[in-house]
Short mmCIF file of C-alpha atoms in Angstrom, two decimals:
data_model
loop_
_atom_site.label_atom_id
_atom_site.label_comp_id
_atom_site.label_asym_id
_atom_site.label_seq_id
_atom_site.Cartn_x
_atom_site.Cartn_y
_atom_site.Cartn_z
CA UNK A 1 -0.12 0.06 0.21
CA UNK A 2 2.64 2.44 0.85
CA UNK A 3 4.64 1.45 -2.00
CA UNK A 4 1.82 2.51 -4.40
CA UNK A 5 1.33 5.65 -2.66
CA UNK A 6 5.04 6.22 -2.87
CA UNK A 7 4.70 5.48 -6.29
CA UNK A 8 2.05 7.55 -7.32
CA UNK A 9 3.65 10.46 -5.26
CA UNK A 10 7.25 9.97 -7.42
CA UNK A 11 5.48 9.81 -10.85
CA UNK A 12 4.82 13.79 -11.47
CA UNK A 13 7.87 14.29 -9.91
CA UNK A 14 9.97 11.90 -12.60
CA UNK A 15 7.77 13.43 -15.10
CA UNK A 16 8.39 16.88 -14.55
CA UNK A 17 11.98 16.06 -14.62
CA UNK A 18 11.91 14.19 -17.93
CA UNK A 19 10.31 17.41 -19.15
CA UNK A 20 12.85 19.50 -18.21
CA UNK A 21 15.92 17.33 -18.87
CA UNK A 22 15.06 15.98 -21.93
CA UNK A 23 13.27 16.45 -25.26
CA UNK A 24 10.40 14.34 -26.76
CA UNK A 25 11.54 11.18 -28.51
CA UNK A 26 11.44 12.59 -32.54
CA UNK A 27 13.73 15.53 -31.43
CA UNK A 28 15.96 13.55 -29.82
CA UNK A 29 16.20 11.00 -32.37
CA UNK A 30 16.80 14.08 -35.39
CA UNK A 31 19.75 15.89 -32.95
CA UNK A 32 21.51 12.32 -32.63
CA UNK A 33 20.99 11.80 -36.41
CA UNK A 34 22.08 15.41 -37.43
CA UNK A 35 25.09 15.09 -34.94
CA UNK A 36 26.19 11.35 -36.49
CA UNK A 37 25.39 12.35 -40.20
CA UNK A 38 27.83 15.52 -39.18
CA UNK A 39 30.59 13.56 -38.15
CA UNK A 40 30.28 11.04 -40.81
CA UNK A 41 30.36 13.28 -43.45
CA UNK A 42 33.19 15.76 -42.23
CA UNK A 43 35.18 13.30 -39.81
CA UNK A 44 34.92 9.79 -40.63
CA UNK A 45 34.47 10.09 -44.14
CA UNK A 46 37.35 12.10 -45.44
CA UNK A 47 39.72 9.73 -42.62
CA UNK A 48 38.46 6.66 -44.68
CA UNK A 49 38.87 8.53 -48.07
CA UNK A 50 42.63 9.00 -46.83
CA UNK A 51 43.21 5.41 -46.23
CA UNK A 52 41.52 4.17 -49.27
CA UNK A 53 43.26 6.78 -51.32
CA UNK A 54 46.69 5.65 -49.70
CA UNK A 55 46.20 2.17 -50.29
CA UNK A 56 44.51 2.56 -53.65
CA UNK A 57 47.87 1.06 -55.61
CA UNK A 58 48.46 -1.63 -52.91
CA UNK A 59 50.48 -1.86 -49.85
CA UNK A 60 53.69 -1.71 -51.42
CA UNK A 61 53.26 1.33 -53.19
CA UNK A 62 52.11 2.75 -49.61
CA UNK A 63 55.37 1.42 -47.86
CA UNK A 64 57.66 2.74 -50.93
CA UNK A 65 55.82 6.10 -50.44
CA UNK A 66 56.23 6.47 -46.83
CA UNK A 67 60.08 5.18 -46.91
CA UNK A 68 61.30 7.67 -49.71
CA UNK A 69 64.10 9.31 -48.00
CA UNK A 70 62.02 12.70 -48.28
CA UNK A 71 59.28 11.25 -46.55
CA UNK A 72 61.15 10.01 -43.83
CA UNK A 73 63.17 13.33 -43.86
CA UNK A 74 59.60 14.76 -43.02
CA UNK A 75 58.72 12.71 -40.51
CA UNK A 76 61.83 12.90 -38.51
CA UNK A 77 61.75 16.81 -38.82
CA UNK A 78 57.88 16.67 -37.73
CA UNK A 79 58.64 14.69 -34.60
CA UNK A 80 61.88 16.76 -34.05
CA UNK A 81 59.93 20.07 -34.17
CA UNK A 82 57.27 18.71 -31.85
CA UNK A 83 60.08 17.27 -29.24
CA UNK A 84 61.55 20.94 -29.21
CA UNK A 85 58.34 23.29 -28.95
CA UNK A 86 56.56 21.15 -26.95
CA UNK A 87 58.77 21.25 -23.47
CA UNK A 88 59.00 24.83 -24.27
CA UNK A 89 55.41 25.57 -24.24
CA UNK A 90 54.66 23.43 -21.48
CA UNK A 91 56.98 25.33 -19.20
CA UNK A 92 55.73 28.61 -20.67
CA UNK A 93 52.03 27.40 -19.99
CA UNK A 94 52.54 26.02 -16.43
CA UNK A 95 54.46 29.30 -15.37
CA UNK A 96 51.85 31.57 -17.16
CA UNK A 97 49.02 29.87 -15.67
CA UNK A 98 50.26 29.84 -12.27
CA UNK A 99 51.13 33.54 -12.50
CA UNK A 100 47.80 34.42 -13.73
CA UNK A 101 45.78 31.97 -11.32
CA UNK A 102 47.87 33.28 -8.35
CA UNK A 103 48.61 36.69 -8.63
CA UNK A 104 47.09 39.97 -9.00
CA UNK A 105 49.61 42.00 -10.86
CA UNK A 106 49.48 44.90 -13.21
CA UNK A 107 49.35 43.82 -16.98
CA UNK A 108 47.69 40.49 -16.05
CA UNK A 109 45.02 41.05 -18.23
CA UNK A 110 47.26 41.87 -21.36
CA UNK A 111 49.22 38.72 -20.41
CA UNK A 112 45.98 36.55 -20.52
CA UNK A 113 44.91 38.62 -24.11
CA UNK A 114 48.18 37.72 -25.25
CA UNK A 115 48.00 34.39 -24.60
CA UNK A 116 44.94 33.91 -26.59
CA UNK A 117 46.51 36.08 -29.48
CA UNK A 118 47.53 32.75 -31.56
CA UNK A 119 44.19 31.49 -31.48
CA UNK A 120 42.90 34.88 -33.04
CA UNK A 121 45.83 35.47 -35.82
CA UNK A 122 46.25 33.62 -38.71
CA UNK A 123 48.91 31.38 -38.68
CA UNK A 124 50.04 32.61 -42.06
CA UNK A 125 50.36 36.11 -40.43
CA UNK A 126 52.12 34.67 -37.80
CA UNK A 127 54.67 32.92 -40.16
CA UNK A 128 54.86 36.33 -42.13
CA UNK A 129 55.88 37.94 -38.95
CA UNK A 130 58.58 35.64 -38.08
CA UNK A 131 60.04 36.20 -41.73
CA UNK A 132 60.13 40.20 -41.05
CA UNK A 133 61.80 39.76 -37.81
CA UNK A 134 64.41 37.02 -38.66
CA UNK A 135 64.47 37.07 -42.38
CA UNK A 136 67.41 38.05 -44.60
CA UNK A 137 65.58 41.59 -45.12
CA UNK A 138 64.18 41.49 -41.47
CA UNK A 139 64.88 43.44 -38.52
CA UNK A 140 67.16 40.80 -36.91
CA UNK A 141 68.02 39.40 -40.30
CA UNK A 142 71.87 41.12 -40.83
CA UNK A 143 73.02 40.51 -37.34
CA UNK A 144 71.80 37.18 -37.68
CA UNK A 145 73.58 36.77 -41.08
CA UNK A 146 76.77 38.22 -39.52
CA UNK A 147 76.83 35.40 -36.84
CA UNK A 148 76.24 32.65 -39.27
CA UNK A 149 72.92 31.70 -37.70
CA UNK A 150 69.83 30.91 -40.06
CA UNK A 151 66.44 30.97 -38.82
CA UNK A 152 64.01 31.48 -41.73
CA UNK A 153 64.03 28.76 -44.13
CA UNK A 154 65.55 26.40 -41.19
CA UNK A 155 64.62 24.61 -38.53
CA UNK A 156 64.75 27.50 -35.80
CA UNK A 157 62.24 29.38 -37.76
CA UNK A 158 59.99 26.14 -38.01
CA UNK A 159 60.12 25.91 -34.33
CA UNK A 160 59.36 29.49 -33.97
CA UNK A 161 56.38 29.19 -35.80
CA UNK A 162 55.07 25.94 -33.67
CA UNK A 163 55.93 27.69 -30.44
CA UNK A 164 53.62 30.69 -31.76
CA UNK A 165 50.83 28.26 -32.92
CA UNK A 166 50.59 26.19 -29.74
CA UNK A 167 51.28 28.66 -26.84
CA UNK A 168 48.14 28.95 -25.52
CA UNK A 169 47.01 24.89 -25.46
CA UNK A 170 48.91 24.46 -21.73
CA UNK A 171 48.02 27.48 -20.25
CA UNK A 172 44.18 27.86 -21.01
CA UNK A 173 43.69 24.01 -19.71
CA UNK A 174 45.33 25.12 -16.61
CA UNK A 175 44.22 28.55 -15.94
CA UNK A 176 40.59 27.70 -14.80
CA UNK A 177 41.91 24.33 -13.37
CA UNK A 178 44.48 26.22 -11.17
CA UNK A 179 42.00 28.81 -10.27
CA UNK A 180 39.11 26.06 -9.30
CA UNK A 181 42.03 24.47 -6.60
CA UNK A 182 42.20 27.70 -5.01
CA UNK A 183 45.45 28.48 -2.60
CA UNK A 184 44.78 26.56 0.10
CA UNK A 185 47.09 23.44 -0.19
CA UNK A 186 49.63 25.82 -1.28
CA UNK A 187 49.16 27.79 1.86
CA UNK A 188 49.50 24.81 4.00
CA UNK A 189 52.31 23.63 2.38
CA UNK A 190 54.42 27.05 3.06
CA UNK A 191 53.30 27.11 6.95
CA UNK A 192 54.47 23.72 6.82
CA UNK A 193 57.83 24.68 5.63
CA UNK A 194 57.72 23.78 2.22
CA UNK A 195 60.21 25.66 -0.18
CA UNK A 196 58.53 27.55 -3.08
CA UNK A 197 59.66 24.51 -5.35
CA UNK A 198 58.72 21.95 -2.99
CA UNK A 199 55.26 23.61 -2.56
CA UNK A 200 55.15 23.58 -6.46
CA UNK A 201 56.49 20.01 -7.08
CA UNK A 202 54.56 18.16 -4.29
CA UNK A 203 51.60 20.04 -4.23
CA UNK A 204 50.44 22.20 -7.18
CA UNK A 205 51.75 19.73 -9.78
CA UNK A 206 50.37 16.41 -8.27
CA UNK A 207 47.05 18.66 -8.46
CA UNK A 208 46.84 19.43 -11.88
CA UNK A 209 48.85 16.61 -13.67
CA UNK A 210 45.79 15.25 -15.45
CA UNK A 211 45.06 18.74 -16.89
CA UNK A 212 48.62 19.52 -17.75
CA UNK A 213 49.00 16.37 -19.58
CA UNK A 214 45.59 17.01 -21.70
CA UNK A 215 46.88 20.63 -22.79
CA UNK A 216 50.27 18.97 -23.62
CA UNK A 217 48.57 16.11 -25.74
CA UNK A 218 46.70 19.03 -27.37
CA UNK A 219 49.65 21.20 -28.03
CA UNK A 220 51.46 18.11 -29.37
CA UNK A 221 48.90 17.38 -31.98
CA UNK A 222 48.64 20.99 -33.05
CA UNK A 223 52.44 21.17 -33.33
CA UNK A 224 52.63 17.59 -35.61
CA UNK A 225 49.82 18.94 -37.98
CA UNK A 226 50.78 23.08 -38.08
CA UNK A 227 50.66 23.78 -41.87
CA UNK A 228 49.99 27.68 -42.36
CA UNK A 229 52.95 29.51 -40.16
CA UNK A 230 54.92 26.50 -40.97
CA UNK A 231 54.87 26.64 -44.52
CA UNK A 232 55.57 30.61 -44.94
CA UNK A 233 59.07 30.32 -42.70
CA UNK A 234 59.88 26.65 -43.72
CA UNK A 235 60.93 27.55 -47.32
CA UNK A 236 59.84 24.07 -48.66
CA UNK A 237 63.45 22.92 -49.02
CA UNK A 238 63.10 18.78 -49.63
CA UNK A 239 64.72 16.50 -47.11
CA UNK A 240 65.48 19.72 -44.88
CA UNK A 241 62.76 22.17 -44.53
CA UNK A 242 59.35 19.97 -45.14
CA UNK A 243 57.30 18.68 -42.41
CA UNK A 244 55.00 16.27 -42.91
CA UNK A 245 51.91 18.22 -44.06
CA UNK A 246 54.16 20.34 -46.14
CA UNK A 247 55.55 17.14 -47.71
CA UNK A 248 51.74 16.11 -48.60
CA UNK A 249 51.35 19.34 -50.20
CA UNK A 250 53.84 19.47 -52.60
CA UNK A 251 53.45 15.53 -53.39
CA UNK A 252 49.76 16.40 -54.11
CA UNK A 253 51.29 19.49 -55.99
CA UNK A 254 52.89 17.35 -58.25
CA UNK A 255 50.04 15.10 -59.16
CA UNK A 256 51.51 12.33 -57.02
CA UNK A 257 48.00 11.61 -55.21
CA UNK A 258 48.64 8.20 -53.85
CA UNK A 259 52.08 9.06 -52.59
CA UNK A 260 50.44 12.37 -50.87
CA UNK A 261 47.85 10.61 -49.02
CA UNK A 262 50.20 7.70 -48.01
CA UNK A 263 52.24 10.44 -46.13
CA UNK A 264 48.78 12.20 -45.11
CA UNK A 265 48.12 8.47 -43.51
CA UNK A 266 50.88 8.78 -41.39
CA UNK A 267 50.00 12.00 -39.87
CA UNK A 268 46.45 10.58 -39.81
CA UNK A 269 48.11 8.02 -37.60
CA UNK A 270 49.65 10.62 -35.05
CA UNK A 271 46.44 12.15 -34.99
CA UNK A 272 44.78 8.90 -33.95
CA UNK A 273 47.47 8.21 -31.76
CA UNK A 274 47.07 11.32 -29.64
CA UNK A 275 43.25 10.71 -29.45
CA UNK A 276 43.98 7.47 -28.03
CA UNK A 277 46.43 8.81 -25.44
CA UNK A 278 43.69 11.37 -24.81
CA UNK A 279 40.70 8.71 -24.49
CA UNK A 280 43.20 6.83 -21.72
CA UNK A 281 43.81 9.80 -19.86
CA UNK A 282 40.19 10.88 -19.70
CA UNK A 283 38.95 7.01 -18.65
CA UNK A 284 42.02 7.63 -15.98
CA UNK A 285 40.91 10.71 -14.71
CA UNK A 286 37.32 9.28 -14.43
CA UNK A 287 38.59 6.41 -12.55
CA UNK A 288 40.51 8.62 -9.97
CA UNK A 289 37.56 10.54 -9.19
CA UNK B 1 55.86 31.37 22.60
CA UNK B 2 54.12 34.92 22.95
CA UNK B 3 52.69 36.64 20.17
CA UNK B 4 52.49 40.17 19.81
CA UNK B 5 51.05 42.44 17.10
CA UNK B 6 51.24 46.34 17.18
CA UNK B 7 49.52 48.55 14.89
CA UNK B 8 48.68 46.01 12.12
CA UNK B 9 47.39 48.12 9.26
CA UNK B 10 45.85 46.08 6.09
CA UNK B 11 44.26 47.06 3.19
CA UNK B 12 42.91 45.13 0.44
CA UNK B 13 42.07 47.46 -2.84
CA UNK B 14 39.11 49.76 -1.39
CA UNK B 15 38.72 47.56 1.70
CA UNK B 16 40.60 48.47 4.95
CA UNK B 17 40.47 45.02 6.32
CA UNK B 18 42.50 46.01 9.53
CA UNK B 19 42.80 49.62 11.08
CA UNK B 20 45.78 49.43 13.73
CA UNK B 21 45.09 46.31 15.46
CA UNK B 22 47.22 45.45 18.54
CA UNK B 23 47.06 42.41 20.77
CA UNK B 24 49.29 40.30 22.93
CA UNK B 25 49.17 36.54 23.47
CA UNK B 26 50.80 35.20 26.48
CA UNK B 27 52.57 32.14 26.18
CA UNK B 28 50.70 28.93 26.72
CA UNK B 29 47.23 30.80 26.32
CA UNK B 30 44.54 30.00 24.47
CA UNK B 31 43.05 33.47 22.56
CA UNK B 32 39.77 33.64 20.52
CA UNK B 33 39.30 36.55 18.22
CA UNK B 34 35.54 36.99 17.89
CA UNK B 35 33.66 39.08 15.40
CA UNK B 36 31.43 39.29 12.20
CA UNK B 37 32.30 38.20 8.77
CA UNK B 38 34.21 41.28 7.23
CA UNK B 39 35.58 42.38 10.76
CA UNK B 40 38.92 41.11 9.81
CA UNK B 41 39.67 38.49 11.94
CA UNK B 42 40.92 36.25 9.64
CA UNK B 43 43.05 38.52 7.97
CA UNK B 44 44.88 39.18 11.39
CA UNK B 45 45.32 35.30 11.72
CA UNK B 46 46.88 35.04 8.27
CA UNK B 47 49.37 37.97 9.06
CA UNK B 48 50.33 36.37 12.33
CA UNK B 49 50.80 33.15 10.14
CA UNK B 50 52.73 35.15 7.81
CA UNK B 51 50.52 34.41 4.68
CA UNK B 52 49.73 37.96 4.15
CA UNK B 53 51.97 41.01 4.97
CA UNK B 54 50.54 43.94 6.88
CA UNK B 55 51.02 47.30 5.44
CA UNK B 56 52.10 48.53 8.45
CA UNK B 57 52.75 47.67 11.83
CA UNK B 58 54.70 44.72 13.60
CA UNK B 59 54.64 41.25 14.51
CA UNK B 60 56.55 40.09 17.26
CA UNK B 61 57.30 36.42 18.20
CA UNK B 62 58.80 35.90 21.73
CA UNK B 63 59.41 39.49 21.53
CA UNK B 64 61.43 39.22 18.56
CA UNK B 65 60.21 41.04 14.81
CA UNK B 66 58.95 38.40 12.61
CA UNK B 67 56.83 40.97 9.95
CA UNK B 68 59.62 40.39 7.31
CA UNK B 69 59.68 36.56 8.09
CA UNK B 70 58.38 34.27 5.12
CA UNK B 71 55.34 32.07 6.49
CA UNK B 72 57.85 29.34 5.72
CA UNK B 73 60.21 30.35 8.32
CA UNK B 74 57.89 31.21 11.02
CA UNK B 75 56.96 27.53 12.54
CA UNK B 76 53.50 28.42 12.85
CA UNK B 77 50.83 25.63 12.77
CA UNK B 78 47.99 26.54 10.78
CA UNK B 79 44.58 25.11 10.57
CA UNK B 80 42.78 26.05 7.46
CA UNK B 81 38.72 26.63 7.82
CA UNK B 82 38.22 24.09 4.97
CA UNK B 83 41.16 22.07 6.26
CA UNK B 84 43.40 22.41 2.72
CA UNK B 85 44.27 18.59 3.17
CA UNK B 86 46.47 17.48 0.38
CA UNK B 87 43.80 15.59 -1.46
CA UNK B 88 46.40 13.52 -3.66
CA UNK B 89 48.17 12.25 -0.09
CA UNK B 90 46.77 10.00 2.09
CA UNK B 91 46.44 10.76 5.81
CA UNK B 92 49.82 9.39 6.77
CA UNK B 93 51.42 11.49 3.99
CA UNK B 94 49.70 14.62 4.98
CA UNK B 95 50.83 14.63 8.78
CA UNK B 96 54.38 13.64 7.48
CA UNK B 97 54.56 16.13 4.83
CA UNK B 98 56.21 19.09 7.18
CA UNK B 99 58.86 16.61 8.08
CA UNK B 100 59.49 15.41 4.80
CA UNK B 101 60.16 18.85 3.40
CA UNK B 102 62.67 19.67 5.64
CA UNK B 103 66.41 20.33 4.44
CA UNK B 104 68.58 17.12 4.61
CA UNK B 105 70.48 18.45 7.88
CA UNK B 106 67.15 18.80 10.09
CA UNK B 107 64.92 15.99 8.42
CA UNK B 108 64.44 13.10 10.62
CA UNK B 109 64.90 9.44 9.34
CA UNK B 110 62.21 7.69 8.01
CA UNK B 111 62.06 5.30 11.21
CA UNK B 112 61.82 8.58 13.15
CA UNK B 113 59.37 9.94 10.71
CA UNK B 114 57.02 6.88 11.02
CA UNK B 115 57.44 7.08 14.53
CA UNK B 116 56.50 10.65 15.01
CA UNK B 117 53.39 10.74 12.49
CA UNK B 118 52.01 7.47 14.25
CA UNK B 119 52.32 9.50 17.75
CA UNK B 120 50.38 12.55 16.43
CA UNK B 121 47.80 10.07 14.59
CA UNK B 122 46.97 8.30 18.05
CA UNK B 123 46.81 11.93 19.74
CA UNK B 124 44.16 12.83 17.31
CA UNK B 125 42.95 9.52 17.57
CA UNK B 126 42.94 8.49 14.08
CA UNK B 127 45.56 5.83 14.10
CA UNK B 128 43.83 3.26 12.16
CA UNK B 129 43.16 5.70 9.19
CA UNK B 130 46.57 6.25 8.34
CA UNK B 131 46.16 4.82 4.73
CA UNK B 132 42.81 6.66 3.96
CA UNK B 133 42.57 9.73 1.72
CA UNK B 134 41.15 13.11 2.82
CA UNK B 135 37.75 12.38 0.48
CA UNK B 136 37.15 9.14 2.25
CA UNK B 137 37.05 11.15 5.99
CA UNK B 138 34.46 12.96 7.51
CA UNK B 139 34.42 16.58 8.46
CA UNK B 140 35.63 16.35 12.12
CA UNK B 141 38.06 13.64 10.77
CA UNK B 142 39.75 15.97 8.39
CA UNK B 143 39.82 18.52 11.31
CA UNK B 144 41.92 16.16 13.14
CA UNK B 145 43.76 15.31 10.46
CA UNK B 146 44.76 19.21 9.73
CA UNK B 147 45.78 19.62 13.46
CA UNK B 148 47.90 16.32 13.35
CA UNK B 149 49.79 17.54 10.24
CA UNK B 150 49.81 21.21 11.86
CA UNK B 151 51.64 19.90 15.20
CA UNK B 152 54.16 17.63 13.11
CA UNK B 153 56.51 20.47 12.54
CA UNK B 154 56.71 21.06 16.43
CA UNK B 155 55.15 24.82 15.61
CA UNK B 156 55.84 27.36 18.43
CA UNK B 157 52.17 28.90 17.77
CA UNK B 158 49.06 27.09 16.72
CA UNK B 159 46.41 29.27 14.60
CA UNK B 160 43.22 28.05 13.52
CA UNK B 161 40.85 29.91 11.48
CA UNK B 162 37.05 28.94 12.30
CA UNK B 163 37.86 25.30 13.11
CA UNK B 164 34.55 24.52 14.11
CA UNK B 165 32.63 26.45 11.21
CA UNK B 166 31.93 23.49 8.53
CA UNK B 167 30.86 20.68 11.28
CA UNK B 168 27.37 19.82 12.41
CA UNK B 169 26.51 20.78 15.95
CA UNK B 170 27.19 17.99 17.88
CA UNK B 171 30.65 16.93 15.97
CA UNK B 172 31.77 20.65 16.84
CA UNK B 173 30.50 20.26 20.69
CA UNK B 174 32.75 16.90 20.87
CA UNK B 175 35.59 18.73 19.19
CA UNK B 176 35.36 21.75 21.44
CA UNK B 177 36.06 19.93 24.38
CA UNK B 178 38.68 17.83 22.85
CA UNK B 179 40.34 20.72 21.46
CA UNK B 180 40.37 22.50 24.77
CA UNK B 181 41.56 19.28 26.60
CA UNK B 182 44.57 18.58 24.00
CA UNK B 183 45.30 22.39 24.73
CA UNK B 184 45.47 21.60 28.23
CA UNK B 185 47.82 18.91 27.75
CA UNK B 186 50.05 20.19 25.16
CA UNK B 187 50.09 24.07 26.18
CA UNK B 188 51.04 25.43 23.02
CA UNK B 189 50.38 29.08 23.02
CA UNK B 190 46.86 29.08 20.68
CA UNK B 191 45.09 31.81 18.98
CA UNK B 192 41.58 30.65 16.66
CA UNK B 193 39.31 32.84 14.77
CA UNK B 194 35.55 32.35 15.06
CA UNK B 195 32.22 34.18 14.61
CA UNK B 196 30.55 32.31 17.00
CA UNK B 197 30.39 33.91 20.21
CA UNK B 198 29.18 30.80 22.37
CA UNK B 199 32.64 28.94 21.16
CA UNK B 200 34.82 31.93 21.88
CA UNK B 201 33.33 32.40 25.49
CA UNK B 202 33.51 28.64 26.32
CA UNK B 203 36.85 27.76 25.02
CA UNK B 204 39.24 31.05 25.33
CA UNK B 205 40.92 31.90 28.15
CA UNK B 206 40.89 35.41 26.74
CA UNK B 207 38.83 37.15 23.61
CA UNK B 208 39.36 39.82 21.42
CA UNK B 209 36.26 41.21 19.85
CA UNK B 210 36.69 42.81 16.21
CA UNK B 211 34.56 44.76 14.16
CA UNK B 212 35.65 46.79 10.90
CA UNK B 213 39.01 46.17 11.33
CA UNK B 214 39.45 47.24 14.88
CA UNK B 215 39.80 45.72 18.19
CA UNK B 216 36.46 46.87 20.01
CA UNK B 217 37.25 44.67 23.37
CA UNK B 218 39.91 42.17 24.76
CA UNK B 219 39.54 40.59 27.99
CA UNK B 220 38.49 37.57 29.72
CA UNK B 221 34.99 35.78 28.57
CA UNK B 222 33.84 37.06 31.84
CA UNK B 223 34.68 40.51 31.00
CA UNK B 224 33.53 40.21 27.57
CA UNK B 225 30.15 39.07 28.84
CA UNK B 226 29.40 40.90 31.98
CA UNK B 227 30.91 44.36 31.21
CA UNK B 228 31.04 44.85 27.33
CA UNK B 229 32.92 47.59 26.52
CA UNK B 230 31.27 49.05 23.68
CA UNK B 231 27.79 49.51 22.30
CA UNK B 232 29.05 47.19 19.17
CA UNK B 233 30.32 44.50 22.06
CA UNK B 234 27.19 44.70 23.61
CA UNK B 235 24.91 44.46 20.55
CA UNK B 236 27.09 41.51 19.04
CA UNK B 237 26.76 39.40 22.31
CA UNK B 238 23.08 40.17 22.61
CA UNK B 239 22.25 38.43 19.36
CA UNK B 240 22.25 35.18 20.97
CA UNK B 241 22.16 34.59 24.70
CA UNK B 242 25.05 32.77 26.07
CA UNK B 243 26.10 30.53 28.99
CA UNK B 244 29.27 30.77 30.03
CA UNK B 245 30.59 27.06 30.49
CA UNK B 246 34.20 27.95 31.41
CA UNK B 247 35.56 30.62 33.33
CA UNK B 248 38.97 31.66 32.50
CA UNK B 249 41.86 30.53 34.83
#
């Protein structure tokens, strides 16, 4: 009896909750179909196309395309640039995020705006700025040439351009996280006698580690895939300053479609690897909470 | 160890948090800073701990100027309002933290750390909880872990910010009596912040009533309750009738 009363009482409540949080069935189905259709058309289909085209002349042609010296050099350079730039933007991102989240200082808003700048500026323009600064006719060009340092049309320029476009990822990931954490635990560490470094290493970092990894993964994906900014500063010297995205373009422009797609599939593998790492990480975060 | 603050001023933006506060805390005593929210009591506690720097004025420990000293070197035990336990460490590691971060020369051996932490966990009656994480503890248990962690570094003074604020009434009363007993046992100079007059008057040896960044009255609970010095104190105490369970010694 009492169960029936309880059920009756519960019913209007659940119905109200349903209508508040969920739409009717047809609407839900339509939305799901639209989202899946969109994803299929713009994400999944292109990926399938990359792999079918890459393998259109068989596995041997694919192996040949990705193992020719220029493709190998491009892969190596892409990995090298990512390995150089990602640690730097990580260190910068952590320092900037900590500064912005923990201190109130003059120029804080300006710094915040500057960190967002690479999101707002076209990468091609960013590349051009570096040419204007470090190119032969550029501001620091003569001084650099005098010391025999080559930045533009060389690896340093590519790293600089990559740093520019990947700069916001780590900082942007960490700022809201640090702000949400608050300073209590850090202050507790201070009163317990921890030095600044000990506080950061033993208290701050463990609390933000997953957010940090997430930011690093995003920055890494961008570093490996960047085209525009790198294209301007690279000079497209085969085997020397071509990254994977640039190499794909060159092959494509030479009508070597299968080879272009084969190299593109390498990039796709790097991207998929990144996504898998991200998914694993998210599952771990979910598990640890 | 005695604490003295002299003519402390502190401003946050447009808000004058403290406007000339002077106070002496005798060695071994238990003093309450009582006042409504925004009266400056927490700011004063944080300045004593070295977590904020005063705009003007002095903080003295045992007669020595510590105003410029970093929180890290003051050897104060600070218990935060929301405990601020390290979430990613278990109870044992939380309590051991202050010992582990010491320089090589003064750091106790692993064996001594083990012994000291066990001893402290026994003191706060949580010896069986060493492997738990803060999220697995009740509010009262967290509070006691925070206290054990603060005591681990052998502080010269103990500062507590709203130590019972986040606890329900029953746990609060238990913990209050327990804290009082603990203070009588170890005799550490202690200052705690509260907005609850009953808590201040029943627990502390002396009470300082703050309002608007100034001390309105400082004295024994008996003084404060029977002879309020200003209309504010009378008003503040009248808000709720109080039974004085404990008279100052």
